[in-house]
Amino acid sequence: MANKQFDVLVIGGGPGGYVAAIRAAQLGLSTACIERDSYADLKGEVRLGGTCLNVGCIPSKALLQSSELYDQAGHSFVMHGIGLDSLKIDIGTMIRRKDNIVTQLTAGIRGLFKKNKVTLLPGHGRFVGRDDDRWQVEVVGKDGGEIVEAKNVVVATGSRPRHLDGIPVDNKIVCDNVGALSLDAVPKRLGVIGAGVIGLELGSVWKRLGADVTVLEALPDFLAAADAAVAKEAWKTFTQKQGLKIQLDARIGKVTQGKKGRHTQVTVEYECGDASHVLECDRLIVSVGRIANTDGLGAENVDLALDERGRVTVDAHCQTNQPGIWAVGDVVRGAMLAHKGMEEGVMVAERIAGQAGHVNYEAIPWVIYTHPEIAWVGKTEAQLRAAGIDFRVGQIPFAANGRALGQGDTTGFVRMYADTATDRVLGVHVIGNNASELIAEAVVAMEFGAASEDIARICHAHPTLSEVMHEAALAVDKRPLHF
Ligand code: FAD
Ligand code: AMP
């Protein structure tokens, strides 16, 4: 029997892969997507959506919302005159709600595949060779293997959590993101290794629900990727106002498990400077970065180039060293963000179809969904200084905004950098309530090459948090109206 053939074969059904597949199909290309059972449902059926929908962006945001409401009920309602006799949280209900959202969304992607006529090939995909102008990929599923051929293959195999030597993850006591999103009770003491985006978000969930959380971070700087002013404000809020314990410059040593009464206890030995410390906790989250999924991909069978970190090597258009093989998302260089992968998926599908798909890597927003939220686009102050660019800066606190006051949350600010000579917006940094939504305006501005004066001359609805963006733009020119 002849092998199945497609115009486009996508390996991996996460945000990078499923979007590439849908866009390719929209453009009239016959398209299939291979997805293995990393996130199979109870019946063993493959779930689409990858890390993002199953054990990443979506479930973490669901739990962050539940824990935020609990925290507000415990701490913020009182200022509105709302009192509660008793406050409790049913973790089972909270986790089931999260699971239902995941089920709904992953099923939704299946529906989108049907609607767009994308063929789902359940199984593990592996390059095996080339026949004429077609790449050959073996798909090994529950019922055995088959060879599928396509002129264009998009590798979108994503990433998995990095673990540390000597710290085995069982996702019950010692967890990566998978276990940390499904704890069955609030741990009394929670340890987190790694103060990156994932560690801070997951640490926040359980902190708000009552856990005593200690985060151990290897680097001496907190949130080194963020703007220094934002990182400083975040540090102050997390450690002083919220009581999150964060130990920087920590070198992790031995991690052991033992019994304390009937409970398992984890002991983390670590060093800081010359001093040795011990952290005892009931649950430990390891969130020290992610590794590209290229093992078992058969890259060697088609001489597909990988970089020193095992990622597929690509150019600015996500083309690999092999004609017709593309790679997008977490498996390639750049930010490990779902929306970055999706944009790359669209770009690649359009280029396969002969169009001029493009990703503007300068205008990809970053968001950390802690409270306050942190979001930015473009350059940080340190990056501007390092590049020798002359800039003007405008910074306005949410405390000067009527809507923020009405909402009872005035933490943080908007900080905008613009080129001194051209006034072009170079970077916008937000720490505060709804930063994740507010940053969209800055992304649009940067995509359109806007000047800070353009934002300053746009009418912003009153009273809204977006007025702080408006005022920050005015402040670049030293003429804020409300500060
Ligand atoms: P993935 O989502 O990892 O998908 C890859 C898919 O490929 C998987 O389904 C896997 O099973 C499949 N696969 C791998 N190898 C093969 C193979 N050989 N054959 C067949 N199938 C294969 N990003 C954001 O932008 N915003 C957030 O708020 C956010 N929150 C996050 C929270 C957490 C806790 C985590 C862990 C991540 C978060 N991320 C967030 C990152 C985001 O999830 C990733 O950037 C995104 O999922 C990457 O998409 P991808 O398609 O490249 O890979
Ligand atoms: P991210 O890159 O956002 O996923 O964050 C991972 C975080 O873990 C970064 O802040 C790293 O500096 C930190 N990290 C990496 N390795 C270790 C380690 N061995 N101990 C503590 N923190 C680590």
XYZ file of C-alpha atoms and ligand atoms in Angstrom:
559
model
C 0.000 0.000 0.000
C 1.341 3.458 -0.902
C 2.375 5.737 1.944
C -0.008 8.560 2.902
C 1.093 11.862 1.415
C 0.361 15.433 2.482
C 1.527 18.878 1.418
C 2.336 19.711 5.020
C 3.041 17.421 7.943
C 3.257 18.991 11.383
C 4.939 17.061 14.219
C 3.444 18.193 17.546
C -0.008 19.568 18.333
C 0.867 22.380 20.767
C 0.297 26.092 20.041
C 3.088 26.220 17.454
C 1.991 23.031 15.703
C -1.792 23.241 15.781
C -1.748 26.848 14.566
C 0.685 25.985 11.748
C -1.620 23.108 10.741
C -4.797 25.188 10.785
C -3.204 28.044 8.807
C -1.729 25.632 6.241
C -5.140 24.007 5.763
C -6.784 27.433 5.439
C -4.366 28.136 2.605
C -5.583 25.071 0.738
C -2.674 22.746 1.581
C -3.474 19.146 2.509
C -2.268 18.997 6.103
C -1.771 16.421 8.842
C -0.636 16.876 12.434
C 1.079 14.129 14.417
C 0.556 14.245 18.182
C 1.669 11.588 20.619
C -0.110 10.764 23.843
C 1.851 13.040 26.204
C -1.475 14.362 27.477
C -3.888 11.538 26.736
C -7.330 11.669 28.357
C -8.738 8.917 30.572
C -9.703 6.866 27.512
C -6.177 7.125 26.138
C -7.240 9.561 23.401
C -4.602 12.065 22.325
C -5.219 15.617 23.504
C -4.161 18.548 21.368
C -2.899 21.864 22.713
C 0.495 20.692 23.985
C 2.060 22.039 27.143
C 0.098 25.282 26.917
C -3.412 23.895 27.083
C -2.722 20.765 29.125
C -0.097 21.629 31.742
C 0.969 25.222 31.107
C -0.596 28.567 30.304
C -4.253 27.655 30.592
C -4.385 25.486 33.741
C -1.953 27.788 35.564
C -4.121 30.803 34.792
C -7.231 28.934 35.951
C -5.598 28.210 39.322
C -4.162 31.720 39.565
C -7.710 33.064 39.170
C -9.126 30.766 41.879
C -6.332 31.555 44.299
C -6.566 35.282 43.551
C -10.277 35.280 44.401
C -9.555 33.410 47.637
C -6.850 35.891 48.512
C -9.113 38.834 47.759
C -11.915 37.359 49.831
C -9.481 36.981 52.716
C -7.684 40.290 52.428
C -9.368 42.783 50.111
C -13.119 42.377 50.566
C -12.899 43.963 53.999
C -11.982 47.388 52.588
C -15.235 47.357 50.605
C -17.152 46.620 53.794
C -17.739 43.024 52.766
C -17.297 40.575 55.617
C -17.232 36.810 55.630
C -17.837 34.735 58.738
C -15.611 31.995 57.489
C -13.605 31.399 54.380
C -12.669 28.035 53.019
C -11.383 26.559 49.801
C -12.259 23.164 48.388
C -9.112 22.225 46.474
C -10.907 19.351 44.733
C -13.441 21.733 43.210
C -10.716 24.172 42.238
C -8.702 21.461 40.458
C -11.814 20.010 38.752
C -12.708 23.466 37.425
C -9.197 23.757 36.003
C -9.435 20.252 34.478
C -12.787 21.079 32.880
C -11.335 24.184 31.225
C -8.471 22.080 29.854
C -10.898 19.443 28.544
C -13.075 22.077 26.906
C -10.181 23.816 25.178
C -8.321 20.710 24.020
C -11.563 19.322 22.583
C -12.002 22.702 20.923
C -8.745 22.254 18.990
C -9.976 18.855 17.781
C -13.102 20.636 16.557
C -10.962 23.245 14.791
C -8.987 20.448 13.083
C -12.254 18.944 11.792
C -13.571 22.325 10.666
C -10.349 23.108 8.784
C -9.871 19.550 7.494
C -6.577 18.912 9.256
C -5.917 15.172 9.590
C -4.872 14.156 13.098
C -2.358 11.299 13.141
C -2.098 10.040 16.742
C 1.352 8.721 17.600
C 5.009 9.568 17.963
C 6.552 11.159 14.862
C 10.125 10.413 13.787
C 12.016 11.326 10.618
C 13.178 8.211 8.774
C 14.465 9.527 5.440
C 13.618 11.095 2.104
C 12.080 9.786 -1.082
C 12.473 12.031 -4.136
C 11.266 15.477 -2.937
C 9.304 14.145 0.035
C 10.390 13.720 3.647
C 9.372 10.469 5.260
C 8.145 10.406 8.820
C 7.222 7.305 10.775
C 4.170 7.652 13.008
C 4.041 5.070 15.785
C 0.646 4.961 17.474
C -1.340 2.522 19.578
C -1.960 0.286 16.573
C 1.595 0.197 15.250
C 3.575 2.308 12.830
C 3.086 3.790 9.376
C 5.220 5.959 7.094
C 3.764 9.301 6.058
C 5.300 11.577 3.422
C 5.257 15.317 2.843
C 7.233 17.927 0.921
C 7.066 20.203 3.951
C 7.439 19.129 7.561
C 6.999 21.506 10.485
C 8.716 20.385 13.684
C 6.706 21.721 16.646
C 7.632 19.194 19.297
C 7.884 21.766 22.094
C 9.650 21.341 25.388
C 9.554 19.484 28.660
C 10.580 20.540 32.177
C 14.274 20.401 32.999
C 14.965 18.332 36.095
C 18.032 18.475 38.335
C 20.443 15.617 38.950
C 19.748 13.949 42.261
C 16.233 15.411 42.558
C 13.861 12.832 41.073
C 10.438 14.252 40.234
C 7.486 12.013 41.166
C 4.890 14.772 40.670
C 3.450 14.007 44.083
C 6.018 15.192 46.609
C 8.620 16.654 44.255
C 6.827 18.234 41.313
C 7.497 19.977 38.047
C 4.719 22.024 36.446
C 2.609 18.920 35.867
C 2.300 17.917 39.529
C 2.275 21.493 40.805
C -0.942 22.123 38.862
C -2.690 19.191 40.501
C -1.738 19.132 44.188
C -4.606 17.628 46.192
C -4.164 19.879 49.211
C -2.458 23.124 50.153
C 1.010 22.172 51.429
C 1.902 23.767 54.752
C 5.438 24.481 53.541
C 6.243 24.661 49.845
C 9.749 24.900 48.405
C 10.285 26.145 44.852
C 13.598 25.814 43.015
C 13.881 28.513 40.328
C 12.392 32.022 40.505
C 11.524 32.210 36.805
C 8.087 32.839 35.363
C 6.781 29.333 36.087
C 8.203 29.133 39.622
C 6.780 32.519 40.566
C 3.348 31.794 39.097
C 3.005 28.355 40.651
C 4.512 29.538 43.934
C 1.946 32.362 43.955
C -0.991 29.986 43.515
C -0.144 27.971 46.605
C 1.064 30.983 48.622
C -2.291 32.724 48.163
C -4.037 29.573 49.358
C -2.046 29.609 52.573
C 1.226 27.748 51.946
C 4.431 29.078 53.455
C 6.452 29.403 50.238
C 10.233 29.657 49.889
C 11.778 30.133 46.456
C 15.449 29.309 45.890
C 17.032 30.979 42.856
C 20.525 30.377 41.518
C 21.073 33.837 40.032
C 22.063 36.794 42.198
C 19.515 39.052 40.439
C 15.765 38.778 40.727
C 13.818 38.619 37.427
C 16.929 39.414 35.435
C 15.032 39.420 32.111
C 12.639 42.165 33.244
C 13.329 45.896 33.411
C 15.301 46.678 36.581
C 12.673 49.142 37.869
C 9.956 46.523 37.467
C 12.058 43.778 39.060
C 12.714 46.065 42.050
C 9.011 46.839 42.491
C 8.119 43.150 42.117
C 10.728 42.150 44.688
C 9.355 44.685 47.170
C 5.754 43.586 46.633
C 6.358 39.842 46.666
C 8.743 39.733 49.618
C 7.611 42.625 51.832
C 3.871 42.878 51.187
C 3.054 39.284 50.329
C 5.564 37.465 52.497
C 6.971 35.296 49.708
C 10.435 34.181 50.813
C 12.915 34.364 47.954
C 16.544 33.374 48.411
C 18.774 34.541 45.568
C 22.244 33.232 44.778
C 21.314 29.821 46.152
C 23.334 26.766 45.184
C 21.253 23.648 45.639
C 22.973 20.695 47.303
C 21.499 17.420 48.508
C 17.731 16.935 48.429
C 16.367 14.112 50.559
C 12.979 12.806 51.583
C 12.120 11.501 55.020
C 9.154 10.999 57.322
C 7.900 13.477 59.861
C 5.191 11.581 61.689
C 2.925 10.220 58.954
C 3.936 12.902 56.495
C 6.741 12.934 53.969
C 9.100 15.832 54.343
C 11.624 17.111 51.799
C 14.920 18.529 52.990
C 16.784 20.798 50.606
C 20.356 21.628 51.486
C 21.673 24.760 49.824
C 24.502 27.233 50.074
C 24.422 30.948 49.814
C 27.723 32.773 49.851
C 29.775 30.916 52.456
C 26.801 29.859 54.537
C 25.040 26.491 54.402
C 21.270 26.353 54.845
C 18.534 23.768 55.039
C 14.985 24.197 53.793
C 12.404 21.752 55.055
C 9.171 21.564 53.138
C 6.191 19.298 52.499
C 6.165 19.700 48.733
C 8.895 20.868 46.359
C 8.428 22.386 42.904
C 11.369 22.218 40.497
C 11.013 24.992 37.895
C 14.494 25.560 36.497
C 13.755 25.949 32.804
C 12.695 23.709 29.952
C 14.416 21.420 27.449
C 13.587 21.182 23.730
C 11.945 17.905 22.660
C 14.271 16.657 19.939
C 15.201 13.254 21.318
C 13.473 10.463 19.437
C 12.754 12.828 16.546
C 15.136 11.089 14.153
C 16.953 14.340 13.385
C 20.085 12.295 12.634
C 18.239 10.330 9.921
C 17.768 13.483 7.837
C 20.842 15.441 8.952
C 18.673 18.022 10.661
C 20.966 20.468 12.482
C 20.486 20.957 16.222
C 22.198 23.628 18.338
C 24.282 23.108 21.486
C 21.102 23.047 23.592
C 19.455 20.376 21.468
C 17.085 22.837 19.784
C 16.416 22.706 16.047
C 18.563 25.356 14.345
C 16.481 27.804 12.306
C 16.853 31.122 10.518
C 14.654 34.180 11.091
C 11.867 32.508 9.086
C 12.046 29.215 10.988
C 13.601 27.406 8.031
C 16.004 24.641 9.127
C 19.185 23.532 7.324
C 17.056 21.129 5.251
C 14.795 22.390 2.440
C 11.149 21.889 3.338
C 11.812 21.207 7.039
C 10.736 24.034 9.317
C 10.628 24.298 13.107
C 8.597 26.558 15.414
C 7.831 27.211 19.086
C 9.706 26.001 22.157
C 11.828 23.603 20.089
C 13.692 26.537 18.500
C 15.593 29.588 19.762
C 13.798 32.504 21.366
C 11.271 32.992 24.123
C 9.374 29.939 25.293
C 5.996 31.613 24.947
C 2.873 30.162 23.391
C 2.036 33.265 21.337
C 5.570 33.380 19.912
C 5.146 29.766 18.747
C 1.731 30.521 17.256
C 3.076 33.490 15.270
C 5.892 31.307 13.965
C 3.330 28.638 13.015
C 1.394 31.147 10.925
C 4.582 32.504 9.355
C 5.804 29.072 8.311
C 2.435 27.972 6.882
C 2.250 31.166 4.836
C 5.805 30.797 3.551
C 5.109 27.189 2.544
C 2.124 28.527 0.587
C 4.430 31.005 -1.172
C 3.361 34.004 0.877
C 5.581 36.411 2.822
C 4.826 35.381 6.419
C 6.934 37.224 8.961
C 7.377 37.490 12.744
C 8.472 40.737 14.348
C 10.543 39.371 17.217
C 10.955 42.919 18.557
C 7.276 43.155 19.408
C 6.576 39.953 21.308
C 4.989 40.686 24.680
C 6.092 38.945 27.868
C 3.679 38.407 30.727
C 4.104 37.066 34.243
C 0.735 36.381 35.861
C 1.715 37.040 39.430
C -0.100 39.642 41.487
C 0.658 42.324 40.513
C 0.982 41.145 36.939
C 4.147 42.016 35.043
C 4.181 42.612 31.288
C 6.555 44.163 28.844
C 7.381 44.590 25.195
C 10.563 45.873 23.601
C 13.785 46.873 25.264
C 14.641 47.201 28.947
C 16.615 50.158 30.270
C 19.725 47.956 30.591
C 19.412 46.840 26.956
C 19.035 50.438 25.744
C 22.074 51.532 27.720
C 24.123 48.583 26.486
C 23.180 49.479 22.895
C 24.178 53.110 23.484
C 20.735 54.391 22.531
C 19.653 57.809 23.874
C 16.187 57.572 25.318
C 13.590 59.478 27.287
C 11.514 57.765 29.944
C 8.029 58.333 31.312
C 6.788 56.515 34.406
C 3.375 56.876 36.038
C 2.154 54.940 39.102
C -1.272 53.319 39.249
C -1.715 55.181 42.554
C -2.444 58.287 40.440
C -5.328 56.572 38.616
C -8.980 56.790 39.659
C -9.947 53.361 38.330
C -7.077 51.672 40.175
C -8.145 53.394 43.379
C -11.755 52.333 42.820
C -10.610 48.767 42.281
C -8.613 48.946 45.491
C -5.348 47.988 43.849
C -2.828 50.723 43.160
C 0.394 48.710 43.124
C 2.865 49.337 40.332
C 3.379 51.593 37.355
C 3.740 51.933 33.591
C 7.237 52.807 32.378
C 7.793 53.827 28.760
C 11.046 54.355 26.876
C 11.187 56.393 23.667
C 14.087 57.289 21.386
C 15.329 60.807 22.183
C 15.886 61.705 18.542
C 12.817 60.146 16.884
C 10.451 59.651 19.856
C 9.790 56.115 18.608
C 8.577 53.829 21.426
C 11.390 51.394 22.250
C 10.007 49.560 25.260
C 7.032 49.569 27.606
C 7.018 47.909 31.015
C 3.964 47.456 33.189
C 3.691 46.106 36.708
C 0.195 46.205 38.119
C -3.339 44.930 37.934
C -4.267 43.830 34.395
C -0.759 44.415 33.011
C -1.381 41.392 30.742
C -4.199 43.225 28.961
C -2.716 46.728 29.117
C 0.454 45.674 27.309
C -1.547 45.046 24.109
C -1.736 48.781 23.436
C 2.050 49.042 23.638
C 2.459 46.046 21.314
C 0.196 47.676 18.727
C 2.120 50.937 19.097
C 5.454 49.221 18.578
C 4.178 47.174 15.613
C 3.068 50.419 13.968
C 6.357 52.131 14.811
C 4.491 54.664 16.943
C 6.065 57.595 18.732
C 5.246 58.232 22.384
C 3.530 61.384 21.082
C 1.114 59.163 19.114
C 0.009 57.416 22.308
C -0.108 60.753 24.110
C -2.553 62.057 21.482
C -4.890 59.021 21.549
C -8.127 59.439 23.531
C -8.184 56.851 26.347
C -11.504 56.047 28.063
C -12.005 57.425 31.541
C -11.830 56.003 34.120
C -9.681 53.095 32.974
C -6.298 51.655 33.842
C -5.278 52.412 30.253
C -5.086 56.070 31.234
C -1.840 55.188 33.016
C -0.385 54.154 29.638
C -1.591 57.486 28.249
C -0.031 59.421 31.125
C 3.257 57.493 30.809
C 3.417 58.581 27.149
C 2.741 62.180 28.209
C 5.393 61.811 30.901
C 8.005 60.923 28.266
C 7.587 64.537 27.142
C 7.403 65.737 30.765
C 3.779 66.854 30.448
C 1.635 64.355 32.373
C -1.776 65.820 33.210
C -2.647 63.822 36.308
C 0.691 63.294 38.024
P 4.304 22.341 23.273
O 3.146 23.100 23.796
O 5.253 21.761 24.250
O 3.687 21.198 22.350
C 4.478 20.255 21.718
C 3.632 19.030 21.440
O 4.368 18.137 20.657
C 3.238 18.265 22.697
O 1.843 18.080 22.706
C 3.983 16.935 22.578
O 3.232 15.849 23.088
C 4.146 16.819 21.077
N 5.308 16.036 20.652
C 6.594 16.173 21.042
N 7.396 15.334 20.366
C 6.599 14.648 19.525
C 6.833 13.634 18.558
N 8.062 13.190 18.285
N 5.771 13.128 17.881
C 4.519 13.596 18.123
N 4.237 14.544 19.020
C 5.266 15.072 19.706
N 3.426 30.662 27.597
C 2.732 31.795 27.413
O 2.830 32.399 26.339
N 1.912 32.302 28.387
C 1.765 31.692 29.582
O 1.022 32.168 30.430
C 2.479 30.495 29.819
N 2.348 29.841 30.979
C 3.005 28.666 31.167
C 2.855 28.013 32.376
C 3.490 26.820 32.607
C 3.316 26.125 33.923
C 4.301 26.244 31.571
C 4.977 24.923 31.782
C 4.468 26.889 30.367
C 3.826 28.116 30.159
N 3.979 28.820 28.959
C 3.315 29.999 28.772
C 4.839 28.318 27.865
C 3.994 27.636 26.776
O 3.254 26.586 27.355
C 4.905 27.122 25.693
O 5.694 28.174 25.194
C 4.095 26.525 24.530
O 3.284 25.481 24.953
C 5.032 26.056 23.429
O 4.281 25.568 22.371
P 4.882 24.478 21.367
O 3.797 24.191 20.392
O 6.175 24.921 20.866
O 5.177 23.199 22.259
P 12.563 30.221 33.411
O 13.769 30.324 32.530
O 11.650 31.422 33.396
O 11.825 28.928 33.230
O 13.142 30.194 34.897
C 13.992 29.224 35.411
C 14.688 29.843 36.604
O 15.356 28.817 37.325
C 15.729 30.886 36.231
O 15.543 32.030 37.014
C 17.040 30.191 36.541
O 18.062 31.084 36.925
C 16.639 29.291 37.691
N 17.515 28.134 37.888
C 18.090 27.365 36.923
N 18.825 26.371 37.483
C 18.707 26.507 38.838
C 19.217 25.799 39.963
N 20.014 24.734 39.818
N 18.884 26.243 41.200
C 18.081 27.312 41.366
N 17.577 28.027 40.337
C 17.872 27.637 39.092
